[in-house]
Coordinates of C-alpha atoms and ligand atoms in Angstrom, one line a residue:
X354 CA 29.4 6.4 -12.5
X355 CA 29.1 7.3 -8.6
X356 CA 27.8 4.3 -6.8
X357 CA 23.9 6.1 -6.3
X358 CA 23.4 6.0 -9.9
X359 CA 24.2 2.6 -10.6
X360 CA 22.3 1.5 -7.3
X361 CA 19.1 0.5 -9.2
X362 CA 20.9 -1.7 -11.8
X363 CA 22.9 -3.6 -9.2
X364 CA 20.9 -4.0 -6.5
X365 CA 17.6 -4.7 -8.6
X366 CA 19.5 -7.3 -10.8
X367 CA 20.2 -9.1 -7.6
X368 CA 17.1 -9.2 -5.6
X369 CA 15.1 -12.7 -5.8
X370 CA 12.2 -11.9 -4.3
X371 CA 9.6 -9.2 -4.2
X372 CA 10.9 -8.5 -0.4
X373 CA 14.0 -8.9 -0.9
X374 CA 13.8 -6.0 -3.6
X375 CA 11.5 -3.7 -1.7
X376 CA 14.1 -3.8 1.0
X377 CA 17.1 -2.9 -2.0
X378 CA 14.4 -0.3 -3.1
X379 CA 14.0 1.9 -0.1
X380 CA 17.1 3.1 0.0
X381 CA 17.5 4.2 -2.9
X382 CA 19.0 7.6 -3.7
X383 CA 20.2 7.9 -7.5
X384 CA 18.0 10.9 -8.3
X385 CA 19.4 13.8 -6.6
X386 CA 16.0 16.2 -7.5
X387 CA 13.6 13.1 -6.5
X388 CA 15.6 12.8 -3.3
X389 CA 15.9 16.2 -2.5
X390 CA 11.7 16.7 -3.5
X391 CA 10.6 13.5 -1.7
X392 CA 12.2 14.3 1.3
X393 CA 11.3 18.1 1.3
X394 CA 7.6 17.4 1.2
X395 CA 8.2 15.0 4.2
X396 CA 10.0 17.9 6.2
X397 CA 7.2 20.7 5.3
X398 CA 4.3 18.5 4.9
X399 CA 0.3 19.5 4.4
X400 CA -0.8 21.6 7.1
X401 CA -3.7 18.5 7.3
X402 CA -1.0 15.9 8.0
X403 CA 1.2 17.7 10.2
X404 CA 1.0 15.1 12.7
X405 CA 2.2 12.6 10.4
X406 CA 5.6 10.7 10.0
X407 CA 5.6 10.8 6.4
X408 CA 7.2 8.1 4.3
X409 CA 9.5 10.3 2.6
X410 CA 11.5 7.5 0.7
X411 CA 10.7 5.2 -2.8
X412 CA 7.7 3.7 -2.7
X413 CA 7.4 -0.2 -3.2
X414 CA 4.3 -2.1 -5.5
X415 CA 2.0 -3.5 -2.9
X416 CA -0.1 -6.7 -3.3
X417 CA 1.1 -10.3 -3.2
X418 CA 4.1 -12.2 -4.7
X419 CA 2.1 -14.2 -7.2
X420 CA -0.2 -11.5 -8.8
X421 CA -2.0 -12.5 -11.8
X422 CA -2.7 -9.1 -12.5
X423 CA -0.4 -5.5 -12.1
X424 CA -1.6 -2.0 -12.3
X425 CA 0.9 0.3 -12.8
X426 CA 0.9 4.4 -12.5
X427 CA 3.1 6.8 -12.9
X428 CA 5.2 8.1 -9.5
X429 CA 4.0 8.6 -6.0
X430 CA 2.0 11.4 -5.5
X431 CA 3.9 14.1 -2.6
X432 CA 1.4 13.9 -0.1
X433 CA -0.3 10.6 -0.6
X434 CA 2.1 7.7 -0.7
X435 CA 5.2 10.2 -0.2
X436 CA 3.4 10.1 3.0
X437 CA 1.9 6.8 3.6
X438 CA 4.2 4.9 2.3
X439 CA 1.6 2.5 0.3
X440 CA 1.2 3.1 -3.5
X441 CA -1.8 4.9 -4.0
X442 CA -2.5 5.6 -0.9
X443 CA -3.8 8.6 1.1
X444 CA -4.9 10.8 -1.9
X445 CA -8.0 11.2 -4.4
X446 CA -6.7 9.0 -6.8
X447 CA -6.1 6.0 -4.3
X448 CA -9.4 6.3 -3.2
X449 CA -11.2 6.0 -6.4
X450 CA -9.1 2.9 -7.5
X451 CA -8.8 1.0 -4.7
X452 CA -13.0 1.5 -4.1
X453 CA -13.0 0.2 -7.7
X454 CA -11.7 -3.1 -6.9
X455 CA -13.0 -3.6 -3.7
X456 CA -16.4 -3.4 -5.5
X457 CA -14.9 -5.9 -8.0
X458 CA -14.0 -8.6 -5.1
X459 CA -9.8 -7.8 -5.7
X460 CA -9.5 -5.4 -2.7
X461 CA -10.6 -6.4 1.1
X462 CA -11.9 -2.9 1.8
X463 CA -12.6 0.2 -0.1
X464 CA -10.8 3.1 1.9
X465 CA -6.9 2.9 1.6
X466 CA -5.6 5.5 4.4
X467 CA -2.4 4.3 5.5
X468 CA 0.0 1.2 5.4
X469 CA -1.2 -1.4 7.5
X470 CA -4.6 -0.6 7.7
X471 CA -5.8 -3.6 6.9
X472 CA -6.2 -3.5 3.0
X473 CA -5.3 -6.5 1.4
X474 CA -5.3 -7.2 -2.8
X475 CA -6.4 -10.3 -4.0
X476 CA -3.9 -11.2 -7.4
X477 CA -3.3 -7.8 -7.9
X478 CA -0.2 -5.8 -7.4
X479 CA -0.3 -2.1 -7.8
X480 CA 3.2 -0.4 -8.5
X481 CA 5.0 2.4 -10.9
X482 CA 7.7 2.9 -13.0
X483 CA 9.0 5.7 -10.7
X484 CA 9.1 5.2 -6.6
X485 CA 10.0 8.7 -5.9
X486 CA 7.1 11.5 -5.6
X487 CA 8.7 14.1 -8.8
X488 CA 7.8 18.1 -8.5
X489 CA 4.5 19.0 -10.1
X490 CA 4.2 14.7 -10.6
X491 CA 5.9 14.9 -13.6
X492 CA 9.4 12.8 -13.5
X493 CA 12.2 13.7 -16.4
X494 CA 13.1 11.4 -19.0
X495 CA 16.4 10.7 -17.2
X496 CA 14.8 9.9 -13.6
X497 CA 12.2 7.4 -15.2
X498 CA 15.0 5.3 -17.3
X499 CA 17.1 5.4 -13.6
X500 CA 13.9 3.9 -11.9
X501 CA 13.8 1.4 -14.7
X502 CA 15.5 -1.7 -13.3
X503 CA 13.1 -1.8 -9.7
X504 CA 9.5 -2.0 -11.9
X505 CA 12.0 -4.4 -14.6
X506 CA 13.0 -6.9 -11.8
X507 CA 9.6 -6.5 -10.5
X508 CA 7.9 -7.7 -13.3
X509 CA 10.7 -10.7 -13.7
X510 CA 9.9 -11.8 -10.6
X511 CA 6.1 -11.9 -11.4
X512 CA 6.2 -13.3 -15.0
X513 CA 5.8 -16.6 -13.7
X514 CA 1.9 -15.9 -12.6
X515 CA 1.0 -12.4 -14.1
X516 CA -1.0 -12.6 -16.9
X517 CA -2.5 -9.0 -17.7
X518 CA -1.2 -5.1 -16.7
X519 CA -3.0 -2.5 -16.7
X520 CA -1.6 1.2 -17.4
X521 CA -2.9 4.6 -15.8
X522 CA -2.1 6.8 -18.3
X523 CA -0.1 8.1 -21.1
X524 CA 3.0 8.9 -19.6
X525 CA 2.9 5.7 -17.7
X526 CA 2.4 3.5 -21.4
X527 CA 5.3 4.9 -22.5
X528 CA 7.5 4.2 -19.1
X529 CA 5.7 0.5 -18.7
X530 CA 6.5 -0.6 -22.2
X531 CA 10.3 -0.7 -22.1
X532 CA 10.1 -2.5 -18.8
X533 CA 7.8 -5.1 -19.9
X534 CA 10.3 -5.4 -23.4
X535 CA 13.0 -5.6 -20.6
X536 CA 11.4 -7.6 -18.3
X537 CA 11.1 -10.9 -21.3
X538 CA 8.2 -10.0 -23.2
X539 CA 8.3 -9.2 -27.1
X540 CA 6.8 -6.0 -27.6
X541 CA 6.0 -5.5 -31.4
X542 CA 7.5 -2.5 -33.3
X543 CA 6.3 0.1 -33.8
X544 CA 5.3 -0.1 -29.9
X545 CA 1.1 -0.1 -29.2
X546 CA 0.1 3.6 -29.0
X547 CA -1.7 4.5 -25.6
X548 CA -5.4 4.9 -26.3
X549 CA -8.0 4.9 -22.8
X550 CA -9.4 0.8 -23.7
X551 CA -6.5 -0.2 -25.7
X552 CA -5.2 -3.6 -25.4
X553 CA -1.5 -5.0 -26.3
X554 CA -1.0 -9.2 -26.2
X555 CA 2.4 -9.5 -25.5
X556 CA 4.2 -13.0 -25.9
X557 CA 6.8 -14.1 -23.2
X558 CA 10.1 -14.6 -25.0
X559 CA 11.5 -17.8 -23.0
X560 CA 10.3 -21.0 -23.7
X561 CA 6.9 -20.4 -21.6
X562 CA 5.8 -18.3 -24.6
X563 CA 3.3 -17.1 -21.9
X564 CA 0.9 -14.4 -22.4
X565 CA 0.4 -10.9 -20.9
X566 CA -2.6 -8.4 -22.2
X567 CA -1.6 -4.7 -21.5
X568 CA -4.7 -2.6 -20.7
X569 CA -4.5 1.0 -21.4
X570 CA -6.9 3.5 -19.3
X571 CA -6.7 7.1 -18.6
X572 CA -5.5 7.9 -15.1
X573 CA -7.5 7.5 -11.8
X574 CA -6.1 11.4 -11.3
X575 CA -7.8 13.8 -9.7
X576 CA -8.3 16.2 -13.2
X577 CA -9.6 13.4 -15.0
X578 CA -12.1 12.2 -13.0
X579 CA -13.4 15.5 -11.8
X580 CA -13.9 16.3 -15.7
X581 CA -15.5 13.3 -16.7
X582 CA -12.5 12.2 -18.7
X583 CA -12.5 9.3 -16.5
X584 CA -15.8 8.0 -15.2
X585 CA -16.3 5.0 -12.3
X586 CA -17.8 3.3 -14.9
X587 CA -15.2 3.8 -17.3
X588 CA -12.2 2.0 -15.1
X589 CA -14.3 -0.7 -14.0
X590 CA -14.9 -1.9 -17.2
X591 CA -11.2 -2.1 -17.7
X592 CA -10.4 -3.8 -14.9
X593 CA -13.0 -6.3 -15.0
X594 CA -11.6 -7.0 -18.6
X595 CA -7.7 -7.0 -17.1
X596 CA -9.0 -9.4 -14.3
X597 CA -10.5 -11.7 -16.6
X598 CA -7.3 -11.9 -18.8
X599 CA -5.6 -13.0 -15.4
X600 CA -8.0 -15.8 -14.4
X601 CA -8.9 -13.8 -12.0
X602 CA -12.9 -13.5 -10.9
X603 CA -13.9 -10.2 -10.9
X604 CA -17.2 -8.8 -9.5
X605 CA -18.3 -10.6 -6.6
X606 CA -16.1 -10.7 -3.4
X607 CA -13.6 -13.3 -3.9
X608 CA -10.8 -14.6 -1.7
X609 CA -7.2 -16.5 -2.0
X610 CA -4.9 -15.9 -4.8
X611 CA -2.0 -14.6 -2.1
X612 CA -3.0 -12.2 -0.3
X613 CA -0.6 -9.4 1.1
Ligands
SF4_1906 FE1 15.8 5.6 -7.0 FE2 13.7 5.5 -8.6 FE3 13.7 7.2 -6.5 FE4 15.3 7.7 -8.6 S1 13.0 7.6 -8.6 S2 15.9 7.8 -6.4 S3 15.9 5.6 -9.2 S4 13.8 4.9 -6.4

C-alpha cells in the first residue's frame, strides 16, 4: 500500500490529543481526486473570494478538547471551509448552524466568517467524517472509509466527556455509525436507520459503560432549508435535545465547559 494511503491509519492511531491529530490531519493526501479537487478550488477560487488565501487542505473538528456534545456533517464544502479553513465556515450552511447555537448559549457569536474570528463553542465540537471538500460534495464510498480513522481517533479521544452526537444528514448517518462502532461504542444490529428526530443510545463498550445519544437531523444545506425541508425551528429543537443529553445548558448564554 503506498505510504499516502495508509497515512490516516498510522498517523491517526498515534495521535494523543485533539492537537496533536489536527497537526497529523493536515497533511494528509491519501485521496488522490480529494487532493487534486480541494486544491483546484483553492487555485481558481470564487470570483467573490479572489482575494483570499484559501485553506485548500483537510479540514480539522473545531471546538474544545472536552466536548460533551459533537455535531458531525458530511465533507467540507469547496468554497466555505475549503476556504476558511474552519468546519462550517464561510458558506450558507455555517451560517444557519452556527446562529443556531449561538441563540442556544453554545456559540460566542452568531456569524462564522473565517478562522480566528473570534467564535468560540462552548462543549461542542463540530467535525465530519471526510476533511477534504469532494466534487459536487458528494465523497465515494472508498474516500469516506480512507477518512475513517481521523473522525475514529477523534471520537476516542473525546469519549471520555462526550455524551450525545448529533448527525446532519443521511449520508453523514451512514459514515458516523461505523466510526462511533469503531471508536468503542456498541452499535446494535441491524444499525439505527436515519430518520430527521431519530435518536440512537449507544453504550460504551469498556468498563465505563458510558452513554452516547446519536441525534439524527436533516442537513443545515442550503436545498433543504431553502425548501422548508429544514426549518430554524426544526434544528433547534434537536439541538436543544442533544445539548441536554450532554449536560449541557441550552438556551440562555452560557459560559465554561472548555472553550476553543
Ligand atoms: Fe486524507 Fe480524508 Fe482528505 Fe482523503 S478525505 S485526503 S483521507 S483527509
Amino acid at each position: 500500500m503506498p505510504d499516502a494511503e495508509a497515512f490516516p491509519l498510522r498517523a491517526a492511531a498515534r495521535a494523543r490529543t485533539l492537537a496533536g491529530l489536527d497537526g497529523q490531519l493536515v497533511r494528509c493526501r491519501a485521496c488522490p481526486r480529494l487532493v487534486a479537487w480541494r486544491e483546484e478550488a483553492a487555485r481558481v477560487k470564487r470570483p467573490a473570494f479572489r482575494d483570499w488565501e484559501y485553506w485548500g487542505r483537510p479540514v480539522p473538528g473545531f471546538g474544545p478538547a472536552d466536548a460533551a456534545m459533537v455535531i458531525t456533517g458530511l465533507a467540507p464544502a469547496a468554497h466555505g471551509a475549503n476556504r476558511t479553513g474552519r468546519m462550517f465556515t464561510g458558506d450558507r450552511a455555517g451560517d444557519l448552524l452556527y446562529a443556531t447555537l449561538h441563540g442556544l448559549g453554545l456559540a460566542s457569536q452568531a456569524a462564522s466568517t473565517r478562522r480566528h474570528d473570534g467564535l468560540e463553542l462552548n462543549g461542542v465540537r463540530v467535525t465530519a467524517p471526510v476533511r477534504c471538500a469532494p466534487p459536487d460534495n458528494r465523497p465515494t464510498p472508498g474516500e469516506r472509509d480512507a477518512c475513517r480513522p481521523w473522525l475514529v481517533q477523534e471520537l476516542r479521544l473525546l469519549r471520555p466527556t462526550v455524551r450525545s452526537v448529533v448527525v446532519l444528514g443521511a449520508f453523514g448517518w451512514q459514515a458516523a455509525m461505523p466510526a462511533l462502532e469503531a471508536a468503542g461504542w456498541s452499535v446494535p444490529r441491524p444499525r439505527p436507520a436515519f430518520s430527521h428526530g431519530v435518536q440512537a443510545t449507544l453504550p460504551a463498550v469498556d468498563e465505563s459503560g458510558a452513554l452516547v445519544t446519536v441525534f439524527g437531523c436533516y442537513h443545515v444545506s442550503q436545498h433543504n432549508v431553502f425548501t422548508g425541508r429544514l426549518t430554524p425551528a426544526m434544528l433547534r429543537e434537536v439541538l436543544v435535545e442533544a445539548a441536554r443529553a450532554a449536560g449541557l445548558p441550552a438556551g440562555g448564554r452560557t459560559s465554561g465547559h472548555g472553550q476553543r
